[in-house]
Amino acid sequence: MKKFQVRFPVEVIFGNGEVRQIGKVTKRFGKKVFLTVTPFMNEIGTTKRVKNYLDGEGLETLIYDEIQSNPSCDKIDEAAYFAKKERCDVVVGIGGGSAIDTAKAVAVVVGNGRSSWDYTQRTDHEVAQPTQATLPIIAVPTTAGTGSEATLYAVLTNPKIKEKSTIISSRVFPKTSIIDPGLTISVPPALTALTGFDALSHALESYINVNSNAYSELIALESMRLLFHNLPSAVADGQNIEARSKVAWAATLAGMAISHAGTVLPHAMGQPISGLYNAPHGGTIAACLVKIMEYSFTSNIEKFAYIAEAMDEDVKSLSIHQKAEKSIELLKQLSEEINLSVSFGNYGVQREDIPKIVDIVLKGFKQDVDAHPKKINKEEIENLYYECI
Ligand code: NAD
């Protein structure tokens, strides 16, 4: 067995209605709160509710609700300037991955200075490292997808070059994450499907990643099992709190899995499309996951067989090769069940854009390409993009 280390410094509070603990939790880390919140939370009264919980514990709160999907490093730097000027000492992110990643990057910049982009992992600049001066971060997800509540990542977009990159640092693990599945009830079916598929892809990518270990594999398989059995119910009936809970927990598990093993080619190919075309993150993954798995499953037949077993116990009697093939069929079946049918072309990608996109993949996401179980070169990545248009 390979050597490995488990490091998961996040306190997790899970349960329907548990957002009510936000005041008590936050009070442990500071007195003046910078709250980054998805604007939709204002419309449905969640922002007010959370503010009341914080007020109830005597905390002062500044609300920042200019969250955009695929958050821009410029807007984050502006928000951090404001948070620093106001001497905020703890950052709470409530929303999808965009609001939580904004909270994480603000915490880094307030504590360490510079621009948030300087901390992203890229081969074309010297990567700045966040120190322990990074403000404490509390995360409360309202989508069940990115797993940002359980990761050491914050994904930013640089609007000048239209590229996305990731801060990778244990300093951006939230101190506490409150996973309240009730907050995901308002997510509409199409977004439930996209974000759920993102979580599934995290679990799957971390599982086949060459850097996976016994711990990440265990939680990734459980995440895939939960998603395969519950995502269709959460999409079909958004009020089904049991299905919502299982999907929310699966997304968090998948976040823990990628924090230990990382993502591979689907994220490397999807992220640049969000940066260039402002496409939804889950959609860019859904556009390529099945094709990439078809291309890759022979690289580790045994692992793909286990994926099939996690998703469908009925495959037990099949041969290992048949099970591995079945894993691809099961993925297609799930996409159909949740009405997920997207291509890169839907987001505006043209054939002539692809060489430029592949350059971005190799500059910003090389670590994911290198960790993919099937070795792949530039031309093969280009061909996969052509197939996913
Ligand atoms: P998002 O945060 O961009 O939100 C998408 C939409 O969902 C927004 O319009 C938002 O208002 C809406 N929304 C959020 N919660 C809702 C609710 N409860 N009800 C109704 N609408 C709601 O989407 P996301 O997929 O959660 O996050 C995507 C971002 O996270 C991308 O930037 C992606 O790159 C990043 N990401 C981060 C990590 C990480 O580990 N940090 C991992 C994967 C992806």
Short mmCIF file of C-alpha atoms and ligand atoms in Angstrom, two decimals:
data_model
loop_
_atom_site.label_atom_id
_atom_site.label_comp_id
_atom_site.label_asym_id
_atom_site.label_seq_id
_atom_site.Cartn_x
_atom_site.Cartn_y
_atom_site.Cartn_z
CA MET A 1 0.00 0.00 0.00
CA LYS A 2 1.15 3.58 -0.75
CA LYS A 3 2.22 5.91 2.07
CA PHE A 4 -0.23 8.73 2.74
CA GLN A 5 -1.23 11.46 5.17
CA VAL A 6 -4.72 12.55 6.13
CA ARG A 7 -5.01 16.26 6.85
CA PHE A 8 -8.48 17.66 7.19
CA PRO A 9 -8.46 20.63 9.55
CA VAL A 10 -12.11 21.64 8.97
CA GLU A 11 -14.73 21.36 11.69
CA VAL A 12 -17.87 20.12 9.93
CA ILE A 13 -21.34 20.79 11.30
CA PHE A 14 -23.94 18.95 9.24
CA GLY A 15 -27.72 18.97 9.41
CA ASN A 16 -30.94 20.54 8.24
CA GLY A 17 -31.39 23.89 10.00
CA GLU A 18 -27.85 23.97 11.39
CA VAL A 19 -27.15 27.37 9.81
CA ARG A 20 -28.66 28.66 13.04
CA GLN A 21 -25.27 27.94 14.66
CA ILE A 22 -23.45 30.50 12.49
CA GLY A 23 -23.36 33.19 15.22
CA LYS A 24 -21.93 30.91 17.92
CA VAL A 25 -19.39 29.41 15.52
CA THR A 26 -18.20 32.73 14.11
CA LYS A 27 -17.85 34.33 17.54
CA ARG A 28 -15.01 31.90 18.29
CA PHE A 29 -12.88 33.44 15.54
CA GLY A 30 -13.51 37.20 15.60
CA LYS A 31 -15.71 40.16 16.37
CA LYS A 32 -16.17 41.90 13.03
CA VAL A 33 -17.45 39.74 10.19
CA PHE A 34 -16.98 40.20 6.46
CA LEU A 35 -19.92 38.24 5.01
CA THR A 36 -19.66 37.32 1.32
CA VAL A 37 -23.05 36.16 0.14
CA THR A 38 -24.64 35.08 -3.14
CA PRO A 39 -27.15 37.89 -3.99
CA PHE A 40 -29.97 35.35 -4.38
CA MET A 41 -29.75 34.78 -0.62
CA ASN A 42 -31.02 38.37 -0.13
CA GLU A 43 -34.10 37.60 -2.21
CA ILE A 44 -35.11 34.57 -0.15
CA GLY A 45 -34.35 36.13 3.25
CA THR A 46 -31.33 33.97 4.09
CA THR A 47 -28.95 36.95 4.36
CA LYS A 48 -31.26 38.62 6.88
CA ARG A 49 -31.63 35.39 8.84
CA VAL A 50 -27.86 34.89 9.00
CA LYS A 51 -27.28 38.51 9.96
CA ASN A 52 -29.76 38.05 12.83
CA TYR A 53 -27.84 35.00 14.08
CA LEU A 54 -24.59 37.01 13.95
CA ASP A 55 -26.19 40.05 15.63
CA GLY A 56 -27.55 37.73 18.31
CA GLU A 57 -23.98 36.89 19.34
CA GLY A 58 -22.95 40.55 19.43
CA LEU A 59 -20.97 40.43 16.18
CA GLU A 60 -20.69 43.36 13.81
CA THR A 61 -21.28 42.36 10.16
CA LEU A 62 -20.41 43.92 6.82
CA ILE A 63 -22.33 42.35 3.96
CA TYR A 64 -20.65 41.95 0.56
CA ASP A 65 -23.14 40.63 -1.98
CA GLU A 66 -21.55 41.57 -5.29
CA ILE A 67 -20.71 37.95 -5.94
CA GLN A 68 -20.45 36.91 -9.57
CA SER A 69 -20.23 33.35 -10.79
CA ASN A 70 -16.60 32.55 -11.61
CA PRO A 71 -15.46 35.36 -9.27
CA SER A 72 -12.96 37.85 -10.65
CA CYS A 73 -9.67 38.57 -8.90
CA ASP A 74 -10.23 42.32 -9.41
CA LYS A 75 -13.56 42.31 -7.59
CA ILE A 76 -12.03 40.15 -4.85
CA ASP A 77 -9.16 42.63 -4.41
CA GLU A 78 -11.69 45.49 -4.12
CA ALA A 79 -13.68 43.52 -1.54
CA ALA A 80 -10.49 42.75 0.41
CA TYR A 81 -9.53 46.45 0.41
CA PHE A 82 -12.90 47.23 1.96
CA ALA A 83 -12.66 44.38 4.51
CA LYS A 84 -9.18 45.52 5.57
CA LYS A 85 -10.18 49.17 5.84
CA GLU A 86 -13.08 48.16 8.08
CA ARG A 87 -10.75 45.95 10.17
CA CYS A 88 -12.82 42.79 9.73
CA ASP A 89 -11.24 39.85 11.51
CA VAL A 90 -13.21 36.84 10.21
CA VAL A 91 -14.71 36.05 6.79
CA VAL A 92 -17.92 34.08 6.31
CA GLY A 93 -18.89 32.83 2.84
CA ILE A 94 -22.50 31.83 2.22
CA GLY A 95 -23.49 30.67 -1.23
CA GLY A 96 -22.23 28.52 -4.04
CA GLY A 97 -18.55 27.91 -4.73
CA SER A 98 -18.25 31.48 -6.05
CA ALA A 99 -19.25 33.10 -2.72
CA ILE A 100 -17.12 30.70 -0.67
CA ASP A 101 -14.07 31.12 -2.90
CA THR A 102 -14.51 34.90 -2.72
CA ALA A 103 -14.47 34.60 1.09
CA LYS A 104 -11.33 32.47 0.97
CA ALA A 105 -9.44 34.83 -1.37
CA VAL A 106 -10.52 37.91 0.61
CA ALA A 107 -9.18 36.24 3.77
CA VAL A 108 -5.85 35.66 2.03
CA VAL A 109 -5.48 39.21 0.69
CA VAL A 110 -6.57 40.95 3.91
CA GLY A 111 -4.01 38.95 5.87
CA ASN A 112 -1.14 38.90 3.42
CA GLY A 113 -1.51 41.85 1.03
CA ARG A 114 -0.79 41.72 -2.75
CA SER A 115 -3.43 40.77 -5.34
CA SER A 116 -5.45 37.57 -5.02
CA TRP A 117 -4.21 36.48 -8.48
CA ASP A 118 -0.59 36.40 -7.20
CA TYR A 119 -1.52 33.42 -5.00
CA THR A 120 -2.90 31.28 -7.84
CA GLN A 121 -0.99 28.22 -8.98
CA ARG A 122 0.39 28.97 -12.45
CA THR A 123 3.53 28.31 -14.39
CA ASP A 124 3.77 31.91 -15.71
CA HIS A 125 4.30 33.70 -12.40
CA GLU A 126 5.99 33.18 -9.08
CA VAL A 127 3.27 31.85 -6.78
CA ALA A 128 2.83 33.89 -3.57
CA GLN A 129 2.14 31.81 -0.44
CA PRO A 130 -0.55 32.73 2.08
CA THR A 131 0.76 32.80 5.66
CA GLN A 132 -0.94 32.23 8.98
CA ALA A 133 -1.99 35.89 8.86
CA THR A 134 -4.82 34.72 6.54
CA LEU A 135 -8.11 35.57 8.26
CA PRO A 136 -10.21 32.69 9.62
CA ILE A 137 -12.78 31.44 7.09
CA ILE A 138 -16.24 30.00 7.78
CA ALA A 139 -18.10 28.37 4.87
CA VAL A 140 -21.80 27.70 4.42
CA PRO A 141 -22.58 26.14 1.03
CA THR A 142 -25.97 26.76 -0.60
CA THR A 143 -25.28 24.57 -3.64
CA ALA A 144 -24.23 20.92 -3.39
CA GLY A 145 -21.39 20.72 -5.85
CA THR A 146 -17.99 22.33 -5.54
CA GLY A 147 -17.16 21.00 -2.07
CA SER A 148 -15.30 24.28 -1.45
CA GLU A 149 -16.45 23.95 2.16
CA ALA A 150 -14.01 21.05 2.48
CA THR A 151 -11.16 22.02 0.17
CA LEU A 152 -7.86 23.85 0.24
CA TYR A 153 -8.73 25.53 -3.08
CA ALA A 154 -10.16 28.87 -4.18
CA VAL A 155 -10.80 29.26 -7.91
CA LEU A 156 -10.51 32.78 -9.38
CA THR A 157 -10.93 34.31 -12.82
CA ASN A 158 -8.64 36.97 -14.20
CA PRO A 159 -10.89 39.12 -16.43
CA LYS A 160 -7.94 40.73 -18.26
CA ILE A 161 -6.74 37.46 -19.70
CA LYS A 162 -10.05 35.58 -19.29
CA GLU A 163 -8.35 32.71 -17.50
CA LYS A 164 -9.16 30.82 -14.32
CA SER A 165 -6.61 29.64 -11.79
CA THR A 166 -6.62 28.20 -8.31
CA ILE A 167 -5.18 29.20 -4.96
CA ILE A 168 -3.97 25.93 -3.43
CA SER A 169 -3.07 26.31 0.23
CA SER A 170 -4.01 24.68 3.52
CA ARG A 171 -4.51 28.26 4.76
CA VAL A 172 -7.79 28.42 2.80
CA PHE A 173 -9.36 25.40 4.46
CA PRO A 174 -12.35 26.84 6.33
CA LYS A 175 -12.01 26.69 10.11
CA THR A 176 -15.63 25.54 10.26
CA SER A 177 -18.14 24.58 7.56
CA ILE A 178 -21.83 24.40 8.25
CA ILE A 179 -23.51 22.12 5.73
CA ASP A 180 -27.22 22.75 6.01
CA PRO A 181 -29.00 20.83 3.24
CA GLY A 182 -32.11 22.94 3.81
CA LEU A 183 -30.24 25.84 2.16
CA THR A 184 -30.11 23.89 -1.12
CA ILE A 185 -33.92 23.43 -1.37
CA SER A 186 -34.19 26.59 -3.50
CA VAL A 187 -31.70 25.39 -6.13
CA PRO A 188 -33.66 24.81 -9.36
CA PRO A 189 -33.55 21.37 -11.05
CA ALA A 190 -31.10 22.27 -13.85
CA LEU A 191 -28.61 23.81 -11.39
CA THR A 192 -29.06 20.88 -9.00
CA ALA A 193 -28.09 18.59 -11.88
CA LEU A 194 -25.05 20.67 -12.93
CA THR A 195 -23.68 21.14 -9.43
CA GLY A 196 -24.37 17.51 -8.50
CA PHE A 197 -22.51 16.36 -11.59
CA ASP A 198 -19.58 18.57 -10.57
CA ALA A 199 -19.51 16.77 -7.21
CA LEU A 200 -19.67 13.39 -8.95
CA SER A 201 -16.80 14.43 -11.17
CA HIS A 202 -14.73 15.46 -8.13
CA ALA A 203 -15.27 12.04 -6.58
CA LEU A 204 -14.52 10.24 -9.82
CA GLU A 205 -11.50 12.36 -10.77
CA SER A 206 -9.94 12.07 -7.32
CA TYR A 207 -10.52 8.31 -7.40
CA ILE A 208 -8.75 7.72 -10.72
CA ASN A 209 -6.06 10.35 -10.00
CA VAL A 210 -2.55 8.85 -9.89
CA ASN A 211 -2.12 10.63 -6.53
CA SER A 212 -5.15 8.99 -4.87
CA ASN A 213 -4.65 7.13 -1.60
CA ALA A 214 -6.56 4.66 0.58
CA TYR A 215 -8.36 7.50 2.38
CA SER A 216 -9.33 9.59 -0.65
CA GLU A 217 -10.46 6.46 -2.51
CA LEU A 218 -12.70 5.37 0.35
CA ILE A 219 -14.52 8.68 0.58
CA ALA A 220 -14.67 9.11 -3.20
CA LEU A 221 -16.44 5.75 -3.63
CA GLU A 222 -18.98 6.64 -0.93
CA SER A 223 -19.57 10.01 -2.57
CA MET A 224 -20.19 8.36 -5.98
CA ARG A 225 -22.55 5.83 -4.39
CA LEU A 226 -24.58 8.56 -2.67
CA LEU A 227 -24.76 10.73 -5.79
CA PHE A 228 -25.73 7.94 -8.14
CA HIS A 229 -28.60 6.88 -5.86
CA ASN A 230 -29.83 10.32 -4.74
CA LEU A 231 -29.06 12.99 -7.34
CA PRO A 232 -31.99 11.99 -9.61
CA SER A 233 -34.43 12.32 -6.66
CA ALA A 234 -32.98 15.73 -5.67
CA VAL A 235 -33.39 16.93 -9.28
CA ALA A 236 -36.91 15.50 -9.64
CA ASP A 237 -38.17 16.82 -6.29
CA GLY A 238 -36.18 19.70 -4.84
CA GLN A 239 -38.19 19.53 -1.60
CA ASN A 240 -36.96 16.00 -0.86
CA ILE A 241 -34.77 16.85 2.12
CA GLU A 242 -33.45 13.30 2.50
CA ALA A 243 -32.15 13.29 -1.09
CA ARG A 244 -30.86 16.87 -0.71
CA SER A 245 -29.02 15.84 2.48
CA LYS A 246 -27.34 12.86 0.86
CA VAL A 247 -26.30 14.94 -2.16
CA ALA A 248 -24.96 17.73 0.09
CA TRP A 249 -22.94 15.23 2.14
CA ALA A 250 -21.66 13.57 -1.04
CA ALA A 251 -20.47 16.95 -2.33
CA THR A 252 -18.60 17.60 0.91
CA LEU A 253 -17.04 14.13 0.81
CA ALA A 254 -15.96 14.74 -2.78
CA GLY A 255 -14.37 18.02 -1.65
CA MET A 256 -12.42 16.09 1.00
CA ALA A 257 -11.37 13.59 -1.66
CA ILE A 258 -10.02 16.25 -4.06
CA SER A 259 -8.22 17.94 -1.19
CA HIS A 260 -6.22 14.75 -0.77
CA ALA A 261 -5.85 13.62 -4.37
CA GLY A 262 -6.77 16.50 -6.70
CA THR A 263 -8.73 16.57 -9.94
CA VAL A 264 -7.64 15.38 -13.39
CA LEU A 265 -8.44 16.03 -17.04
CA PRO A 266 -12.19 16.96 -16.88
CA HIS A 267 -11.41 19.90 -14.56
CA ALA A 268 -8.32 20.83 -16.57
CA MET A 269 -10.44 20.97 -19.74
CA GLY A 270 -13.55 22.51 -18.15
CA GLN A 271 -12.04 25.38 -16.16
CA PRO A 272 -10.65 27.33 -19.16
CA ILE A 273 -14.12 27.28 -20.75
CA SER A 274 -15.61 29.00 -17.67
CA GLY A 275 -12.82 31.58 -17.81
CA LEU A 276 -13.15 32.37 -21.49
CA TYR A 277 -16.92 32.09 -21.98
CA ASN A 278 -18.17 32.65 -18.42
CA ALA A 279 -19.82 29.23 -18.63
CA PRO A 280 -21.20 27.58 -15.46
CA HIS A 281 -18.55 25.42 -13.85
CA GLY A 282 -20.72 22.29 -13.58
CA GLY A 283 -21.74 22.62 -17.23
CA THR A 284 -18.16 22.67 -18.46
CA ILE A 285 -17.50 19.44 -16.55
CA ALA A 286 -20.69 17.80 -17.79
CA ALA A 287 -19.69 18.67 -21.37
CA CYS A 288 -16.56 16.51 -21.25
CA LEU A 289 -16.70 14.01 -18.39
CA VAL A 290 -18.22 11.04 -20.23
CA LYS A 291 -16.01 11.44 -23.34
CA ILE A 292 -12.88 11.66 -21.18
CA MET A 293 -13.88 8.57 -19.21
CA GLU A 294 -14.51 6.65 -22.44
CA TYR A 295 -11.03 7.63 -23.54
CA SER A 296 -9.44 6.76 -20.18
CA PHE A 297 -11.08 3.68 -18.70
CA THR A 298 -8.60 1.16 -20.11
CA SER A 299 -5.82 2.90 -18.16
CA ASN A 300 -7.03 1.33 -14.91
CA ILE A 301 -9.68 -1.32 -15.51
CA GLU A 302 -9.76 -2.30 -11.85
CA LYS A 303 -10.58 1.19 -10.61
CA PHE A 304 -13.28 1.71 -13.23
CA ALA A 305 -14.79 -1.65 -12.20
CA TYR A 306 -14.97 -0.39 -8.59
CA ILE A 307 -16.64 2.81 -9.81
CA ALA A 308 -19.36 0.69 -11.45
CA GLU A 309 -19.76 -1.34 -8.24
CA ALA A 310 -20.13 1.85 -6.18
CA MET A 311 -22.83 3.15 -8.50
CA ASP A 312 -24.75 -0.08 -9.08
CA GLU A 313 -24.50 -3.23 -6.94
CA ASP A 314 -26.10 -5.29 -9.71
CA VAL A 315 -22.84 -5.30 -11.71
CA LYS A 316 -21.23 -7.73 -9.22
CA SER A 317 -21.63 -10.80 -11.48
CA LEU A 318 -19.91 -9.14 -14.49
CA SER A 319 -16.25 -9.63 -15.42
CA ILE A 320 -13.84 -6.90 -14.40
CA HIS A 321 -13.63 -5.60 -17.99
CA GLN A 322 -17.42 -5.59 -18.35
CA LYS A 323 -17.75 -3.71 -15.05
CA ALA A 324 -15.26 -1.07 -16.20
CA GLU A 325 -17.21 -0.59 -19.44
CA LYS A 326 -20.43 -0.48 -17.44
CA SER A 327 -19.12 2.48 -15.40
CA ILE A 328 -19.30 4.60 -18.57
CA GLU A 329 -22.83 3.39 -19.34
CA LEU A 330 -23.90 4.23 -15.79
CA LEU A 331 -22.54 7.76 -16.14
CA LYS A 332 -24.48 8.21 -19.38
CA GLN A 333 -27.60 6.79 -17.73
CA LEU A 334 -27.28 9.24 -14.83
CA SER A 335 -26.81 12.21 -17.19
CA GLU A 336 -30.00 11.20 -19.02
CA GLU A 337 -31.95 10.74 -15.78
CA ILE A 338 -31.09 14.26 -14.64
CA ASN A 339 -31.63 15.73 -18.14
CA LEU A 340 -28.04 16.85 -18.46
CA SER A 341 -27.12 17.33 -22.07
CA VAL A 342 -24.53 20.03 -22.70
CA SER A 343 -21.59 20.50 -25.03
CA PHE A 344 -18.79 23.06 -25.17
CA GLY A 345 -20.48 24.38 -28.33
CA ASN A 346 -23.49 25.39 -26.18
CA TYR A 347 -21.20 27.83 -24.36
CA GLY A 348 -19.88 29.39 -27.56
CA VAL A 349 -16.70 27.36 -28.14
CA GLN A 350 -15.68 27.32 -31.83
CA ARG A 351 -13.29 24.83 -33.43
CA GLU A 352 -10.76 27.57 -34.20
CA ASP A 353 -10.57 28.53 -30.47
CA ILE A 354 -9.35 25.10 -29.42
CA PRO A 355 -5.54 25.41 -29.88
CA LYS A 356 -5.59 28.56 -27.72
CA ILE A 357 -7.72 26.78 -25.09
CA VAL A 358 -5.29 23.85 -24.96
CA ASP A 359 -2.41 26.28 -24.31
CA ILE A 360 -4.39 27.59 -21.31
CA VAL A 361 -4.93 24.02 -20.06
CA LEU A 362 -1.20 23.34 -20.16
CA LYS A 363 -0.31 26.65 -18.49
CA GLY A 364 -2.95 26.81 -15.74
CA PHE A 365 -3.92 23.18 -15.12
CA LYS A 366 -0.81 21.15 -15.89
CA GLN A 367 -0.90 19.47 -12.46
CA ASP A 368 -4.33 17.99 -13.34
CA VAL A 369 -3.14 16.78 -16.74
CA ASP A 370 -0.07 15.16 -15.19
CA ALA A 371 -2.22 13.40 -12.59
CA HIS A 372 -4.60 11.91 -15.17
CA PRO A 373 -4.32 8.09 -15.21
CA LYS A 374 -3.91 7.91 -18.99
CA LYS A 375 -0.96 9.90 -20.31
CA ILE A 376 -2.16 12.43 -22.83
CA ASN A 377 -0.40 14.87 -25.16
CA LYS A 378 -1.37 18.27 -26.52
CA GLU A 379 -2.80 16.89 -29.77
CA GLU A 380 -4.91 14.31 -27.94
CA ILE A 381 -6.34 17.00 -25.66
CA GLU A 382 -7.21 19.04 -28.76
CA ASN A 383 -8.98 16.03 -30.26
CA LEU A 384 -11.01 15.50 -27.09
CA TYR A 385 -12.14 19.13 -27.26
CA TYR A 386 -13.23 18.65 -30.90
CA GLU A 387 -15.27 15.63 -29.81
CA CYS A 388 -16.94 17.62 -27.01
CA ILE A 389 -18.05 20.54 -29.20
P1 NAD B 1 -21.99 29.57 -8.15
O1 NAD B 1 -21.51 29.80 -6.78
O2 NAD B 1 -21.28 30.29 -9.26
O3 NAD B 1 -23.53 29.85 -8.22
C1 NAD B 1 -24.26 29.60 -9.42
C2 NAD B 1 -25.65 30.20 -9.31
O4 NAD B 1 -26.37 29.53 -8.30
C3 NAD B 1 -25.64 31.68 -8.92
O5 NAD B 1 -26.51 32.35 -9.78
C4 NAD B 1 -26.17 31.68 -7.49
O6 NAD B 1 -26.88 32.85 -7.18
C5 NAD B 1 -27.10 30.48 -7.53
N1 NAD B 1 -27.37 29.88 -6.22
C6 NAD B 1 -26.48 29.57 -5.23
N2 NAD B 1 -27.13 28.99 -4.21
C7 NAD B 1 -28.46 28.94 -4.55
C8 NAD B 1 -29.62 28.45 -3.90
N3 NAD B 1 -29.57 27.87 -2.69
N4 NAD B 1 -30.80 28.56 -4.55
C9 NAD B 1 -30.87 29.10 -5.79
N5 NAD B 1 -29.80 29.58 -6.44
C10 NAD B 1 -28.61 29.49 -5.83
O7 NAD B 1 -21.96 28.00 -8.54
P2 NAD B 1 -21.14 26.78 -7.94
O8 NAD B 1 -21.21 25.73 -8.97
O9 NAD B 1 -21.56 26.46 -6.58
O10 NAD B 1 -19.65 27.34 -7.85
C11 NAD B 1 -18.85 27.46 -9.00
C12 NAD B 1 -17.53 28.10 -8.66
O11 NAD B 1 -16.80 27.28 -7.71
C13 NAD B 1 -16.64 28.19 -9.89
O12 NAD B 1 -15.90 29.37 -9.87
C14 NAD B 1 -15.74 26.97 -9.75
O13 NAD B 1 -14.54 27.09 -10.47
C15 NAD B 1 -15.52 26.96 -8.26
N6 NAD B 1 -15.05 25.70 -7.70
C16 NAD B 1 -14.39 25.78 -6.51
C17 NAD B 1 -13.89 24.63 -5.93
C18 NAD B 1 -13.13 24.75 -4.65
O14 NAD B 1 -12.69 23.72 -4.12
N7 NAD B 1 -12.91 25.93 -4.13
C19 NAD B 1 -14.09 23.38 -6.52
C20 NAD B 1 -14.80 23.33 -7.72
C21 NAD B 1 -15.28 24.49 -8.29
#
